[in-house]
mmCIF file of C-alpha atoms in Angstrom:
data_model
loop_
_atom_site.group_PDB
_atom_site.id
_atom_site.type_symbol
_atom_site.label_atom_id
_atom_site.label_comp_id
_atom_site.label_asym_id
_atom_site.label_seq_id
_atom_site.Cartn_x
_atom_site.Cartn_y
_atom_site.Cartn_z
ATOM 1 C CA UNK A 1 59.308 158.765 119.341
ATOM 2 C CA UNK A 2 57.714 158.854 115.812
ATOM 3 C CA UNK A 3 53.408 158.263 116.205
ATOM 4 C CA UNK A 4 54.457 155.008 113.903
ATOM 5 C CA UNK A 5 56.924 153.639 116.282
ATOM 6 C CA UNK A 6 54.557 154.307 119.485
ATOM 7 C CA UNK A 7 51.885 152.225 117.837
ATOM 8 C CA UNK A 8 54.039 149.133 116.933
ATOM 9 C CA UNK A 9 55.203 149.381 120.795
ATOM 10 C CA UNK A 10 51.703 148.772 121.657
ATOM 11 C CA UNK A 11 50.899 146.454 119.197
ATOM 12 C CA UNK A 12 53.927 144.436 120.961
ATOM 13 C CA UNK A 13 52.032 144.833 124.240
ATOM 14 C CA UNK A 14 48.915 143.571 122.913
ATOM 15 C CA UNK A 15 50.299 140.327 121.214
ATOM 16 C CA UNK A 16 50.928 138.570 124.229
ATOM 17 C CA UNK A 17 47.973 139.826 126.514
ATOM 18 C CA UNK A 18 45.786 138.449 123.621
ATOM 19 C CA UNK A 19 47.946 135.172 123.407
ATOM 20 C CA UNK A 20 46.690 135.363 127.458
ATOM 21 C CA UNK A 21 43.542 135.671 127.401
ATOM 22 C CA UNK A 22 43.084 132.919 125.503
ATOM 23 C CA UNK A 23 44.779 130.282 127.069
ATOM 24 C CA UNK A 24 42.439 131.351 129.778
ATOM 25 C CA UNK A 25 39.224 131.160 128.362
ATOM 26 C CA UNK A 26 40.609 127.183 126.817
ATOM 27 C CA UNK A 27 41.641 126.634 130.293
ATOM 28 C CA UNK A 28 38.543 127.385 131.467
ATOM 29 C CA UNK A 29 36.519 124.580 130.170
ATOM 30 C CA UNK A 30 38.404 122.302 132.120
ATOM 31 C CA UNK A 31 37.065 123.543 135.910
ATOM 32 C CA UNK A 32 39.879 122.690 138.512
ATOM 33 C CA UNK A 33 41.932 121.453 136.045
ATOM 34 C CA UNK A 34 39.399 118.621 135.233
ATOM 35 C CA UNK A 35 37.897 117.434 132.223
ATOM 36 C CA UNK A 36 33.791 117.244 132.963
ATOM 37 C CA UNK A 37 30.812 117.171 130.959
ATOM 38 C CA UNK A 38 29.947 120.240 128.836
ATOM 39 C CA UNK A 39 26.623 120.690 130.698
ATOM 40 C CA UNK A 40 28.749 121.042 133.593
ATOM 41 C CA UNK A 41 30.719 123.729 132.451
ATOM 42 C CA UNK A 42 29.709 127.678 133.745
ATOM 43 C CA UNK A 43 27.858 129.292 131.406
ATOM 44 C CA UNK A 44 30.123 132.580 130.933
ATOM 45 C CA UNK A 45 32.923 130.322 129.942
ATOM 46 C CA UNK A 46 31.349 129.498 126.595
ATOM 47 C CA UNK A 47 30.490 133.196 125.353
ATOM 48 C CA UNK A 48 34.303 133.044 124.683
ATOM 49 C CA UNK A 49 35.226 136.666 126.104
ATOM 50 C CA UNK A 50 38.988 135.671 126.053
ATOM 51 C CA UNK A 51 38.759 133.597 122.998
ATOM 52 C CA UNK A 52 36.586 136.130 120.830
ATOM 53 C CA UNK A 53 36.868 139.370 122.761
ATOM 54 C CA UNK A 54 40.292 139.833 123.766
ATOM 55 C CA UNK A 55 41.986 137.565 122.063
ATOM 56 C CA UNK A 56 40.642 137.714 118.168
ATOM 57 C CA UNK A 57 39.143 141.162 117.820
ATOM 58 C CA UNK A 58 42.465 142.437 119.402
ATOM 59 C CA UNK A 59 44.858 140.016 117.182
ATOM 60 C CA UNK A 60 43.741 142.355 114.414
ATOM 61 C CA UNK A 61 44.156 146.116 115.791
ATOM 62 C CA UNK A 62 47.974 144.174 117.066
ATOM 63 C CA UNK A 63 49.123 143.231 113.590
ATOM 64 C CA UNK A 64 47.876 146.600 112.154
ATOM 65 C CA UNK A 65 49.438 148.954 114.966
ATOM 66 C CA UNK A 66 52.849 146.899 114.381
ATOM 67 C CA UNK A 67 52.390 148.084 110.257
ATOM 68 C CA UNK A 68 52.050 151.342 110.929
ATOM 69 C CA UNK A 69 55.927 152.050 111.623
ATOM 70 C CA UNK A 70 56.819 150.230 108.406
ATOM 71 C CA UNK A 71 54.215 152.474 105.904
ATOM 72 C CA UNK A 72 55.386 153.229 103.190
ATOM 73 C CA UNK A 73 54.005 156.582 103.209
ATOM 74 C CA UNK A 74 53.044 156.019 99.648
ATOM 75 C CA UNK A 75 51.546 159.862 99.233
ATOM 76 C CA UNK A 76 48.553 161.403 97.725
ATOM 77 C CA UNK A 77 47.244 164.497 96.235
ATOM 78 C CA UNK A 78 50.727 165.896 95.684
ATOM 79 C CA UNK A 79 51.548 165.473 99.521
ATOM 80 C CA UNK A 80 53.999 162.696 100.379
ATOM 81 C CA UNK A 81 53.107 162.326 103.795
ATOM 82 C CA UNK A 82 49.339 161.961 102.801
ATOM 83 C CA UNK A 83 49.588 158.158 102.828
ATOM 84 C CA UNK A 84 50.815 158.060 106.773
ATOM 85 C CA UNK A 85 48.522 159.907 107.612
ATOM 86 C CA UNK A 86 45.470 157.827 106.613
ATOM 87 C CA UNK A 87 46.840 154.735 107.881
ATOM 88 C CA UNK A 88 47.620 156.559 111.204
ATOM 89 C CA UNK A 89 44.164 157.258 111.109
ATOM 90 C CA UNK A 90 42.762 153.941 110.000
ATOM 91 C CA UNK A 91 44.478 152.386 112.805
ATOM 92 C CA UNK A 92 42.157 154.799 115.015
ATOM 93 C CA UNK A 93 38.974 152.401 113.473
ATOM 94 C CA UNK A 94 40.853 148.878 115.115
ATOM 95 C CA UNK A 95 41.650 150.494 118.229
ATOM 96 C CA UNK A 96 37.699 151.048 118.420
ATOM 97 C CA UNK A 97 37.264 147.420 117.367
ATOM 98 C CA UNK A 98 40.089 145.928 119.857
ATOM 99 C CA UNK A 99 38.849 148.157 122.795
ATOM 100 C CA UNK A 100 34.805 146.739 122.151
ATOM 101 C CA UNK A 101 36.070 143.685 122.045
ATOM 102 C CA UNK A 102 38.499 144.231 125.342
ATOM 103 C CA UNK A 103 35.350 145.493 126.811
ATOM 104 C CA UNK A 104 33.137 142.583 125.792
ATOM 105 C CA UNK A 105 35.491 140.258 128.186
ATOM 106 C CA UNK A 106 35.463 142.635 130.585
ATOM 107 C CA UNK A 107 31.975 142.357 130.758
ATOM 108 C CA UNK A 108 31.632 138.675 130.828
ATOM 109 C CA UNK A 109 34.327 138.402 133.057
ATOM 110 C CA UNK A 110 32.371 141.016 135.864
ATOM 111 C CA UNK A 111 29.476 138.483 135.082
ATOM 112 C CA UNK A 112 31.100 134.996 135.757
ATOM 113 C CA UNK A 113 32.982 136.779 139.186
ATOM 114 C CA UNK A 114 30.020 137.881 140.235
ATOM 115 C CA UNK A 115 28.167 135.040 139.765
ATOM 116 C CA UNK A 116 30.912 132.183 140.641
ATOM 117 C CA UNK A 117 31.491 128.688 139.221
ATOM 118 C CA UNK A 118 29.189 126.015 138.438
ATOM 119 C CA UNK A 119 29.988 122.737 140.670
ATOM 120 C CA UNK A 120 28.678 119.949 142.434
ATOM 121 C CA UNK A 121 27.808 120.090 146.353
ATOM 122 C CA UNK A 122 28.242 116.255 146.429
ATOM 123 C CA UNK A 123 31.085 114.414 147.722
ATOM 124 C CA UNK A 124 33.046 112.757 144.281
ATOM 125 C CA UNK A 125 32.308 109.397 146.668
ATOM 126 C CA UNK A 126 28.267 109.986 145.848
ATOM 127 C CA UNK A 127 27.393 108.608 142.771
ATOM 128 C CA UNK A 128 23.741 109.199 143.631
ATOM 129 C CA UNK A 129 23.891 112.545 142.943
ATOM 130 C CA UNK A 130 25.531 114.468 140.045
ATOM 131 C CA UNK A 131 23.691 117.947 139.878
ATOM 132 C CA UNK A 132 25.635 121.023 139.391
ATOM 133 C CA UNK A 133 24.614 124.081 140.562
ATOM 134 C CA UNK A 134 25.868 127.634 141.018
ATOM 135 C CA UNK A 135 26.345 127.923 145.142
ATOM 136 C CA UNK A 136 26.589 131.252 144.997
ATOM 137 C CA UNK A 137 24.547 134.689 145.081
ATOM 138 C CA UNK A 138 25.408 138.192 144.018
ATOM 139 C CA UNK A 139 29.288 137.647 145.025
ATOM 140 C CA UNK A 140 28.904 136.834 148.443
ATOM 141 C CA UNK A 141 31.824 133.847 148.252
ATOM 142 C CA UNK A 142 34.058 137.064 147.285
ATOM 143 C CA UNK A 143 33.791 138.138 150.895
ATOM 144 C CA UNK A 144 33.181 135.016 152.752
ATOM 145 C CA UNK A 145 36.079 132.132 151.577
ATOM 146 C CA UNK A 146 34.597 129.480 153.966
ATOM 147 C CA UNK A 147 31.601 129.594 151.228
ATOM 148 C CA UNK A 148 34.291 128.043 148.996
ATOM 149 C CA UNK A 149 33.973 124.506 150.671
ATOM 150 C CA UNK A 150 30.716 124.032 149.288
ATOM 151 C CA UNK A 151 32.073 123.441 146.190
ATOM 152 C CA UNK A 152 32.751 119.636 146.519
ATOM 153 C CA UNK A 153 33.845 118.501 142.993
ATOM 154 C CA UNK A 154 36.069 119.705 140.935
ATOM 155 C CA UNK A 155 38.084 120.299 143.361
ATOM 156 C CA UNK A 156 39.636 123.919 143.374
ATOM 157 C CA UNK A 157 36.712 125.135 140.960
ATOM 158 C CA UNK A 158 36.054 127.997 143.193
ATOM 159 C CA UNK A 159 39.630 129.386 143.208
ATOM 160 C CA UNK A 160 40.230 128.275 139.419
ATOM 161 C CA UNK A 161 37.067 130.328 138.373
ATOM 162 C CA UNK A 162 37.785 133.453 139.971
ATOM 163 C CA UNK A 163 41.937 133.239 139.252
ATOM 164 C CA UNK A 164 41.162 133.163 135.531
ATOM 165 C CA UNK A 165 38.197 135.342 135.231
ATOM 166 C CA UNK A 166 40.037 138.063 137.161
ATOM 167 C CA UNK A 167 43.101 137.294 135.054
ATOM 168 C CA UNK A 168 41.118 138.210 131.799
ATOM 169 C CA UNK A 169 39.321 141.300 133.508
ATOM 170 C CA UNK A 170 42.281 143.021 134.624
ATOM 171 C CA UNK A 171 44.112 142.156 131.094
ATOM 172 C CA UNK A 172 40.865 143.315 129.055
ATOM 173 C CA UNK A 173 41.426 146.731 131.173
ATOM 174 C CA UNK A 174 44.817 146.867 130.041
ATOM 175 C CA UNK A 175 43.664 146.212 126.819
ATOM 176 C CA UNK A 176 41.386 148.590 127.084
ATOM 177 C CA UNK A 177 43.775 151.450 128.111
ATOM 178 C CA UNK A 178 46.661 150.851 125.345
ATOM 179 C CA UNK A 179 43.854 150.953 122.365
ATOM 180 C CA UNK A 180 42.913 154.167 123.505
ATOM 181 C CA UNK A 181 46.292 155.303 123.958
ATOM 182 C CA UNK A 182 46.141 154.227 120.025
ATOM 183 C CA UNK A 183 43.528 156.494 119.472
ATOM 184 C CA UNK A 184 45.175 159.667 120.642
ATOM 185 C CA UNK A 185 48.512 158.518 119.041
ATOM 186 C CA UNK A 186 46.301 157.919 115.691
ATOM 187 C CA UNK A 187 44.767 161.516 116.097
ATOM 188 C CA UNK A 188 48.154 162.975 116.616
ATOM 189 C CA UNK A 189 49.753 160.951 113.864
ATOM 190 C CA UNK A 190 46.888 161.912 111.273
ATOM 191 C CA UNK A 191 47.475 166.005 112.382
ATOM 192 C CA UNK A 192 50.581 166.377 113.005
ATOM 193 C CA UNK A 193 51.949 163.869 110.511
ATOM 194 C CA UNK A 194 54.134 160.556 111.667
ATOM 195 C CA UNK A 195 57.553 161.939 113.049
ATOM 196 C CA UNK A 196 57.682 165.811 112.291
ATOM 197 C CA UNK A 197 60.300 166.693 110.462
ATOM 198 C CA UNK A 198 61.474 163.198 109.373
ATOM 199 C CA UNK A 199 60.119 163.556 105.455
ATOM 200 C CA UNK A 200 61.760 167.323 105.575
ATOM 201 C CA UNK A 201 65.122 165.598 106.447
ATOM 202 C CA UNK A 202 64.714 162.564 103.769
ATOM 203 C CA UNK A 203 64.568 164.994 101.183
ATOM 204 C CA UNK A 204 66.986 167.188 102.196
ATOM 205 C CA UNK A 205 69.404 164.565 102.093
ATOM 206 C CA UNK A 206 68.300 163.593 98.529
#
């Protein structure tokens, strides 16, 4: 497979992982499926690590990676393959910017695990007391689940939190991965040209 058709394959991968991430993040602001005050939302949610991170900065090294097999290999300096070349290794430059940006939700994502949902340790019958808190310290309702019944209201905020945080870690490592796959398939592409061979046989059938 041509370097040019490798990177539109990922960039086919990456469409729908960003599309992914964020519905999470959106879903996110609604804890248990609930619609509650902003000041009750965790704080992680609104740095927008699915939203910006893996979702926008990756939107961009997508639409360029699926380009790449449709260059036109426009030429330069006398060498027609010139053009494919450059854009093979332009597209190096977005996989940087989609794998920081991958890694930026990774990071929040490690953050809002470890650190767990905010929630209230009231019964939804008290209407004395509405504080939310965060329950939790340094992980610990990651090993211990009977933690989890702390959180009174929303209801499932514990298991909503860590589904869809863990949803956009493990996608921002995939993310991750395929951008620097990009990166060696740019390098290659920019060396050893786009498909070898492939110009040679245009023109000898011209």
């Amino acid at each position: 497979m041509c370097s040019g058709g490798f990177a539109k394959c990922l960039g086919i991968s990456l469409m729908p992982l960003a599309i992914v991430c964020v519905l999470c993040n959106i879903l996110l602001f609604f804890p248990g499926g609930k619609v509650v005050d902003k000041g009750n939302i965790t704080d992680e949610v609104w740095y927008f690590g699915g939203i910006l991170g893996s979702g926008v900065l990756m939107i961009f090294p997508a639409l360029v990676f699926l380009g790449l097999k449709n260059n036109d290999c426009c030429g330069c300096c006398g060498n027609e393959s010139c053009g494919r070349r450059f854009a093979m290794l332009s597209s190096i430059l977005f996989a940087a910017v989609g794998a920081l940006g991958a890694g930026y939700s990774v990071v929040v994502s490690c953050v809002a695990i470890n650190k767990g949902p905010r929630c209230s340790l009231v019964d939804p019958t008290d209407v004395n007391q509405t504080e939310w808190i965060y329950p939790f310290d340094n992980g610990d309702y990651l090993r211990n689940h009977t933690l989890w019944s702390e959180c009174k209201q929303p209801t499932n905020a514990v298991s909503w939190h860590l589904g869809l945080f863990c949803v956009l870690l493990v996608v921002g490592l995939i993310q991750i991965a395929l951008c620097a796959v990009q990166v060696i398939n740019g390098l290659l592409g920019a060396l050893c040209g786009d498909c070898c061979g492939c110009c040679g046989g245009s023109d000898g059938a011209v």
